[in-house]
Coordinates of N, CA, C and O in Angstrom, one line a residue:
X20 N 0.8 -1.2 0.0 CA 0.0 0.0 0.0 C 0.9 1.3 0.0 O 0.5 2.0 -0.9
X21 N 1.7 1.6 0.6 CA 3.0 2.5 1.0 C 3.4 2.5 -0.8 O 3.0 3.5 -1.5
X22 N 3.9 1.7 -1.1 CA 4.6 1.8 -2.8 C 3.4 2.2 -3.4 O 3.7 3.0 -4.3
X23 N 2.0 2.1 -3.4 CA 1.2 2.6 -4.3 C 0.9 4.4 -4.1 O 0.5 5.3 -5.0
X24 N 1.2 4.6 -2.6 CA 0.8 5.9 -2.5 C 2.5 6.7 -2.7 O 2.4 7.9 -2.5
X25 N 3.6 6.2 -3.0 CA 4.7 6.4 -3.3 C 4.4 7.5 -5.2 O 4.4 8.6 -5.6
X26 N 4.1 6.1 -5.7 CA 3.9 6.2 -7.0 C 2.9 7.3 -7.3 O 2.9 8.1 -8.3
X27 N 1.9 7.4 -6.3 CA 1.2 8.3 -6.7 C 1.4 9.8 -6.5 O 0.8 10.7 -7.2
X28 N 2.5 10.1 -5.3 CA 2.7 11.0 -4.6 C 3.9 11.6 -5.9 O 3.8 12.8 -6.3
X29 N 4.6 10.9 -6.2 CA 5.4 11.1 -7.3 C 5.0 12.4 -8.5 O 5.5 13.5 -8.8
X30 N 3.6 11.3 -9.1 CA 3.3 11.7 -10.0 C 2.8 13.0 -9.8 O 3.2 14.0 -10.5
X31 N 1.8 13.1 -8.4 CA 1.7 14.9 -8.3 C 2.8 15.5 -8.5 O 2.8 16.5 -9.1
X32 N 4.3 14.9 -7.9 CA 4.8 16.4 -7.7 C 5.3 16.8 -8.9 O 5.7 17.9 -9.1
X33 N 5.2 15.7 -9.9 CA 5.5 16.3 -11.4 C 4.6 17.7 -12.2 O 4.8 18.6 -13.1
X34 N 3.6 17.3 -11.4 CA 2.6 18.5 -11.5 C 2.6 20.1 -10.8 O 2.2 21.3 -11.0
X35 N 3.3 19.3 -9.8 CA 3.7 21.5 -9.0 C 3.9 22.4 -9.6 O 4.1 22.4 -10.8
X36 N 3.8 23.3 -9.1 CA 3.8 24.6 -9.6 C 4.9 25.6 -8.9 O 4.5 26.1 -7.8
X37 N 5.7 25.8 -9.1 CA 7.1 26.0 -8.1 C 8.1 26.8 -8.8 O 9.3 26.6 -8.8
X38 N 7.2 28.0 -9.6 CA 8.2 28.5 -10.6 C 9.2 29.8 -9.1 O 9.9 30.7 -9.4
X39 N 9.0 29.6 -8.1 CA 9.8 30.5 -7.3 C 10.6 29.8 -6.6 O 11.8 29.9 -6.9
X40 N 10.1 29.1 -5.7 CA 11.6 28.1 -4.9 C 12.1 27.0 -6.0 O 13.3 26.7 -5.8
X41 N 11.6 26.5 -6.8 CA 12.2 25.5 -7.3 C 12.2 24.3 -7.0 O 13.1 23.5 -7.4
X42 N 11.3 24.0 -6.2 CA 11.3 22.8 -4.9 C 9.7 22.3 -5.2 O 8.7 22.9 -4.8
X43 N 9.8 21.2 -5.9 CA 8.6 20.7 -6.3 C 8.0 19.7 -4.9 O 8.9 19.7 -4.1
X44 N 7.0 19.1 -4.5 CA 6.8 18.3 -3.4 C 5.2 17.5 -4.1 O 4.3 18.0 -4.7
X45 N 5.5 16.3 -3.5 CA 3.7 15.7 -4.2 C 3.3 15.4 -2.9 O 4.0 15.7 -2.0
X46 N 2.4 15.0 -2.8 CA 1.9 14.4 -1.4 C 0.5 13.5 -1.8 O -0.4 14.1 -2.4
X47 N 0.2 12.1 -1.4 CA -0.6 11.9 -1.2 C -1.5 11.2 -0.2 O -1.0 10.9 0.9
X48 N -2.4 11.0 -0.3 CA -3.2 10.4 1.3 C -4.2 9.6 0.6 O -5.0 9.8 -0.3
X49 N -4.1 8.4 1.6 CA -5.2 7.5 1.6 C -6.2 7.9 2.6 O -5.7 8.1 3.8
X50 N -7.7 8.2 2.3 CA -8.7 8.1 3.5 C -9.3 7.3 4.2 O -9.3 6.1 3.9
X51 N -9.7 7.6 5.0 CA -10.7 6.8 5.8 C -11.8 6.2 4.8 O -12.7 5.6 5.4
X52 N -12.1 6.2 3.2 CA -13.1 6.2 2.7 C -12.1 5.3 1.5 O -12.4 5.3 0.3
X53 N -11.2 4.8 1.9 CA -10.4 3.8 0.9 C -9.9 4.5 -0.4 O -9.3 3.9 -1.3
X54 N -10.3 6.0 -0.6 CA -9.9 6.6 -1.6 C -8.4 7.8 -1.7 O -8.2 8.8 -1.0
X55 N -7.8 7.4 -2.4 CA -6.4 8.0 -2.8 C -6.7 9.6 -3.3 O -7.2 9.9 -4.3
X56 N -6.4 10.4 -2.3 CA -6.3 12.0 -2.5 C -4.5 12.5 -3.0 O -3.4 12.1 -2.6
X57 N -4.7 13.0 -3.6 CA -3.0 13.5 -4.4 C -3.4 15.4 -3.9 O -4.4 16.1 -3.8
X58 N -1.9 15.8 -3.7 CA -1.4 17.5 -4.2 C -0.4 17.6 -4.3 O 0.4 16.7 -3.8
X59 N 0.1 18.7 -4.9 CA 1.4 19.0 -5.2 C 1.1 20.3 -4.8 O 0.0 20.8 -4.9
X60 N 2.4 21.0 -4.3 CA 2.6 22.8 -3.8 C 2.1 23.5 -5.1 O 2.0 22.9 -6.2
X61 N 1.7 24.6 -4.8 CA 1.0 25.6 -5.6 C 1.6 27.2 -5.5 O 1.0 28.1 -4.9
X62 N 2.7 27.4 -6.0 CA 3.3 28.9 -5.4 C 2.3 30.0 -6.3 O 1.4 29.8 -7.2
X63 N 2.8 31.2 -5.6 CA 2.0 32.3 -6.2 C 3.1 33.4 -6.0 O 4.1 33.5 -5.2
X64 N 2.9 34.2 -6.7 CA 3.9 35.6 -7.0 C 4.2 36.0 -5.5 O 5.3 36.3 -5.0
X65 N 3.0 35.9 -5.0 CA 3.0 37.0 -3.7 C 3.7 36.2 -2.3 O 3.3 36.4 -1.1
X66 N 4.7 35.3 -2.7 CA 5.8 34.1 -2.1 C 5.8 34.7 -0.7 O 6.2 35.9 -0.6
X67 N 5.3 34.0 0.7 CA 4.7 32.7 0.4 C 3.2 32.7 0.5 O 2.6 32.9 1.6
X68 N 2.7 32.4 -0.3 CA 1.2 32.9 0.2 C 0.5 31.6 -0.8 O -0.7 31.5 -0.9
X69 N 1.4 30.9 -1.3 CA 0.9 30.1 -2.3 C 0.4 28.5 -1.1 O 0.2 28.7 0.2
X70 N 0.3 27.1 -1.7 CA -0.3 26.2 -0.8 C 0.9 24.9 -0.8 O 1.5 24.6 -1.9
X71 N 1.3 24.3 0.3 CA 2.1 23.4 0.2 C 1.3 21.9 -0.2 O 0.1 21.7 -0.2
X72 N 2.1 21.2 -0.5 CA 0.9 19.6 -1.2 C -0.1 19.0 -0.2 O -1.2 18.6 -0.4
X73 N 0.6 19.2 0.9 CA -0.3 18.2 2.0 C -1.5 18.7 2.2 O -2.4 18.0 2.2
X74 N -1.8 20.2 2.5 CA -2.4 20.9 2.5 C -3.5 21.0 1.4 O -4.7 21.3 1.7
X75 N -3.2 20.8 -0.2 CA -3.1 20.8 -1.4 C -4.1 19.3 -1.3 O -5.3 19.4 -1.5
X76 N -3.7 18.1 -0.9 CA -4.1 16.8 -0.9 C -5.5 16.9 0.3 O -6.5 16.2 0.3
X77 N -5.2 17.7 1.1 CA -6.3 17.5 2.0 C -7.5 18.1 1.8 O -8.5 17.6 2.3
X78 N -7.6 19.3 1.2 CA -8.8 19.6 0.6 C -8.9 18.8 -0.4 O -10.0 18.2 -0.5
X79 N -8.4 18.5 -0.8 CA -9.3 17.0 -2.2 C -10.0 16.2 -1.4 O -11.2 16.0 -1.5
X80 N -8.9 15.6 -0.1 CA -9.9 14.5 0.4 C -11.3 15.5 0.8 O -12.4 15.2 0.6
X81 N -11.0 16.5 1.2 CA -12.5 16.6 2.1 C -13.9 17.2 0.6 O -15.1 17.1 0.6
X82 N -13.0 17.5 -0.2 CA -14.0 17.8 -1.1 C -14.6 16.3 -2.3 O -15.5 16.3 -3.2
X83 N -13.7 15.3 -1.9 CA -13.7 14.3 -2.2 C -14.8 13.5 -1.4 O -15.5 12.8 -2.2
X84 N -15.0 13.5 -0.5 CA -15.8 12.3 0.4 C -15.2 12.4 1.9 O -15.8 12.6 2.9
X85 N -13.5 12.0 1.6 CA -12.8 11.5 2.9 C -13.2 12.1 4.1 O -14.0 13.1 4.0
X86 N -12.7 11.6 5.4 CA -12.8 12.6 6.6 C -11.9 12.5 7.5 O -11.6 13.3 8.4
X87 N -11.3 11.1 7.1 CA -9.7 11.0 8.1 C -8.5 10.6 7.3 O -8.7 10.3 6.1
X88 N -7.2 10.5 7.7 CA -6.2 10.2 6.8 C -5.5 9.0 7.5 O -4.9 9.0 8.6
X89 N -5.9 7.8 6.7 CA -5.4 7.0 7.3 C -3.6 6.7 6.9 O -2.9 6.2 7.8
X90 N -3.2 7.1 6.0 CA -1.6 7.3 5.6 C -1.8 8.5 4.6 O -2.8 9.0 4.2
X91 N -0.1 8.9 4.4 CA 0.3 9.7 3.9 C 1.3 9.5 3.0 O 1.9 8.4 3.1
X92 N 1.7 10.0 2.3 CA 3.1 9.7 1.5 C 3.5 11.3 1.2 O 2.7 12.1 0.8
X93 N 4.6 11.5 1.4 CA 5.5 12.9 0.7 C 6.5 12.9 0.0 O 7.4 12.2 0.4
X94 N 6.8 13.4 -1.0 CA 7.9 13.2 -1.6 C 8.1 14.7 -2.1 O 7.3 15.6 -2.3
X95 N 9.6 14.7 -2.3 CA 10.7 16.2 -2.6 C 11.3 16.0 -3.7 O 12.0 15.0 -3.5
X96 N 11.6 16.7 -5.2 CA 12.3 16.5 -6.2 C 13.7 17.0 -5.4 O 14.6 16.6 -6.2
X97 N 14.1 17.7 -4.3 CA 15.2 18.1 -4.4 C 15.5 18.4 -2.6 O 16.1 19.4 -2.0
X98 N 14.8 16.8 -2.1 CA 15.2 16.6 -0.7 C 14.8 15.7 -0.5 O 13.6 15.8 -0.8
X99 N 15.2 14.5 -0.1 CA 15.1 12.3 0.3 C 14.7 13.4 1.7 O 15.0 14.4 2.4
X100 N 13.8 12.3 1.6 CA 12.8 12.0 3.1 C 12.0 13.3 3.5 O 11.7 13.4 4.7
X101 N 11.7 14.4 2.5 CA 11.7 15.8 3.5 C 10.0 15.4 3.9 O 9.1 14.9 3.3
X102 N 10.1 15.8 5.2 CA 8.8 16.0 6.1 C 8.3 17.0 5.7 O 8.9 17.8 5.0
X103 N 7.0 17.1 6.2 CA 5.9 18.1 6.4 C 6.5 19.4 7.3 O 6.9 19.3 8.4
X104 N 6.3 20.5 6.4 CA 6.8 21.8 7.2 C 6.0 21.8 8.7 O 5.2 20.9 8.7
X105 N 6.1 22.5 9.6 CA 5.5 22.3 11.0 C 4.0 22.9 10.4 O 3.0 22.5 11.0
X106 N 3.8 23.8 9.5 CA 2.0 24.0 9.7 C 1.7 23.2 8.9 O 0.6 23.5 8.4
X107 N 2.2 22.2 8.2 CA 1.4 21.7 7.3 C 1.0 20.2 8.2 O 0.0 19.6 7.9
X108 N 1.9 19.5 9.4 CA 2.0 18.9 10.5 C 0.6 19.1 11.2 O -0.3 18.4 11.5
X109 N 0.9 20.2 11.5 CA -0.4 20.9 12.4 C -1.6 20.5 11.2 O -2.5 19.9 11.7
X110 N -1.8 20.7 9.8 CA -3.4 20.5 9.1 C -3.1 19.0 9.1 O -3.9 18.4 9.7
X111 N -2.0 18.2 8.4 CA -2.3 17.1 9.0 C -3.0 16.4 10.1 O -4.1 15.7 9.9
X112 N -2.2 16.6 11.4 CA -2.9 16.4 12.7 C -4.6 16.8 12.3 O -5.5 16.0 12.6
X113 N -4.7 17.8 11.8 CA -6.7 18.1 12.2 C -7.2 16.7 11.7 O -8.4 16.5 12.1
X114 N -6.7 16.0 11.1 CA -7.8 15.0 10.4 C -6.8 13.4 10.5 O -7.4 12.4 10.1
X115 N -5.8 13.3 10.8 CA -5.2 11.7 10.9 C -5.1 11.8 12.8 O -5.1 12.8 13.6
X116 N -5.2 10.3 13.1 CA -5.1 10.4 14.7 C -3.0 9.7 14.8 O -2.3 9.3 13.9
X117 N -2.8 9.7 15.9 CA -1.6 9.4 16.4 C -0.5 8.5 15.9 O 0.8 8.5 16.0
X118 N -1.6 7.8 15.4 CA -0.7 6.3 14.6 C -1.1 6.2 13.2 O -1.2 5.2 12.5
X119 N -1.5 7.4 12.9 CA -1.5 7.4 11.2 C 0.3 7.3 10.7 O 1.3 7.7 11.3
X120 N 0.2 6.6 9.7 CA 1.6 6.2 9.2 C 1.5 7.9 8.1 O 0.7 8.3 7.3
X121 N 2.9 8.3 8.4 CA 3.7 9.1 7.5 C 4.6 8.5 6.4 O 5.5 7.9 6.9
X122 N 4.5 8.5 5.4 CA 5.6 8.0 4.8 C 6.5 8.9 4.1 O 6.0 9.5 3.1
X123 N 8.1 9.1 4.4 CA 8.9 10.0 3.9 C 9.2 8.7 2.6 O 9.3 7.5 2.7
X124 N 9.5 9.8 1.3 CA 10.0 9.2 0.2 C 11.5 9.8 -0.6 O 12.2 10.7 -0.3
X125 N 11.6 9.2 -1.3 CA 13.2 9.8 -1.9 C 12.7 9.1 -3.5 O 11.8 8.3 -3.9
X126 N 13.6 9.9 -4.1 CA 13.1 8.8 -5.9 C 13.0 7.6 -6.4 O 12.8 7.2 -7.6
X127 N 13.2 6.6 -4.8 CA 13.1 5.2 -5.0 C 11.8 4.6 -4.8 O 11.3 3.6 -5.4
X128 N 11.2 5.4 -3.7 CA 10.3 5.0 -3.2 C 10.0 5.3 -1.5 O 10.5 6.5 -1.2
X129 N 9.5 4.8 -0.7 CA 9.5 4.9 0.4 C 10.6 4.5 1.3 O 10.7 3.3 1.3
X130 N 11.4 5.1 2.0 CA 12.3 4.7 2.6 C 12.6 5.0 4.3 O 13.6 4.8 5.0
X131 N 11.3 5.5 4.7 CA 10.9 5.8 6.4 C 9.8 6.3 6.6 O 9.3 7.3 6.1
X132 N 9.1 5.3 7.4 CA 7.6 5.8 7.8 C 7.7 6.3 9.4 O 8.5 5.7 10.1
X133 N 7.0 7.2 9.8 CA 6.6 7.6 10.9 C 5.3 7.6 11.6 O 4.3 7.0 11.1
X134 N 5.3 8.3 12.7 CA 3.4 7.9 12.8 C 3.2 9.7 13.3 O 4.0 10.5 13.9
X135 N 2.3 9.7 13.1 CA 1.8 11.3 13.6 C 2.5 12.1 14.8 O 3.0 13.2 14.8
X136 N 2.3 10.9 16.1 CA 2.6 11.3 17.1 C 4.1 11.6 16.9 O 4.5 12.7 17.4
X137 N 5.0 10.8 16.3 CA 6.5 10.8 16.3 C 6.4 12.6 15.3 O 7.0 13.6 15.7
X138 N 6.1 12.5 14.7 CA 6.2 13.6 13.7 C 6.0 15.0 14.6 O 6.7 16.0 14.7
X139 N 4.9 14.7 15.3 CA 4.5 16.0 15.7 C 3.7 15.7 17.6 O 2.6 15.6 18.1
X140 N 5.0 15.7 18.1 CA 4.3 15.1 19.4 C 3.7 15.8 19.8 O 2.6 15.3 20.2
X141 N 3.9 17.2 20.1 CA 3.2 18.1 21.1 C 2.0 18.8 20.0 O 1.9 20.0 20.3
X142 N 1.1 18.5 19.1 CA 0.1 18.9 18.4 C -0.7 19.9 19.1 O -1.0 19.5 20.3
X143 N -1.1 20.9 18.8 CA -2.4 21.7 19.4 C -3.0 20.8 19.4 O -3.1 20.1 18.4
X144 N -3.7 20.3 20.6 CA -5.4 19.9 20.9 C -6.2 20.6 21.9 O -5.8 21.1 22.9
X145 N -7.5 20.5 21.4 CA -8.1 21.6 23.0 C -9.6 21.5 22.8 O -10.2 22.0 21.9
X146 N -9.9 20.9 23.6 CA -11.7 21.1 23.8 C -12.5 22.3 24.2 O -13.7 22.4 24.0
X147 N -11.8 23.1 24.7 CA -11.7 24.8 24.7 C -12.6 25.1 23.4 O -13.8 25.4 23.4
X148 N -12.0 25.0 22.7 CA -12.4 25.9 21.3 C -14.0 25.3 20.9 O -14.2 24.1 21.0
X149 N -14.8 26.0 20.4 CA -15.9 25.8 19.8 C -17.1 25.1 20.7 O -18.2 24.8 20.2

């Protein structure tokens, strides 16, 4: 399952839009609804104001159907294994729980998975709000 969301995660970042940093990224996510969500970063003139992939991949899922992320896959044309920037960590977290599998990629494939909690231990949570 990991090599299929590899392959897919790939293919977005062929699709980025990254004419400012140069740094393409795909991301994709499997949901809670068995369906494969894809994005790739989206820059905009007014740097940085544009959308990173995961972020990119998570409105599909939710406009898609999904409502949780059961894995992830990330991949960087021009960084092996790069993680999720910390706010993109944080929109993550809103919708995968603790032991959602992360999977960092490089151009082979998958070569280290994490789980939410490892990624992002100390997450905002709070029953406070709303």
């Amino acid at each position: 399952m990991s090599h299929e969301l590899f392959e897919v995660a790939r293919e977005a970042m062929a699709r980025a839009y990254a004419p400012y940093s140069k740094f393409p990224v795909g991301a994709a996510i499997r949901a809670d609804d068995g369906s494969v969500y894809v994005g790739a970063n989206i820059e905009n003139i007014s740097f940085p104001q544009g959308w990173c992939a995961e972020p990119t991949a998570i409105g599909a899922m939710i406009m898609g159907g999904g409502n949780r992320i059961e894995e992830i896959a990330v991949i960087a044309e021009k960084l092996p294994l790069c993680t999720p920037c910390g706010g993109c960590r944080q929109k993550i977290a809103e919708f995968a729980s603790a032991d959602t599998r992360i999977y960092l990629c490089d151009d082979q494939g998958v070569q280290k998975t994490v789980t939410m909690a490892e990624l992002l231990p100390y997450a905002f949570e709070t029953d406070v709000i709303g």
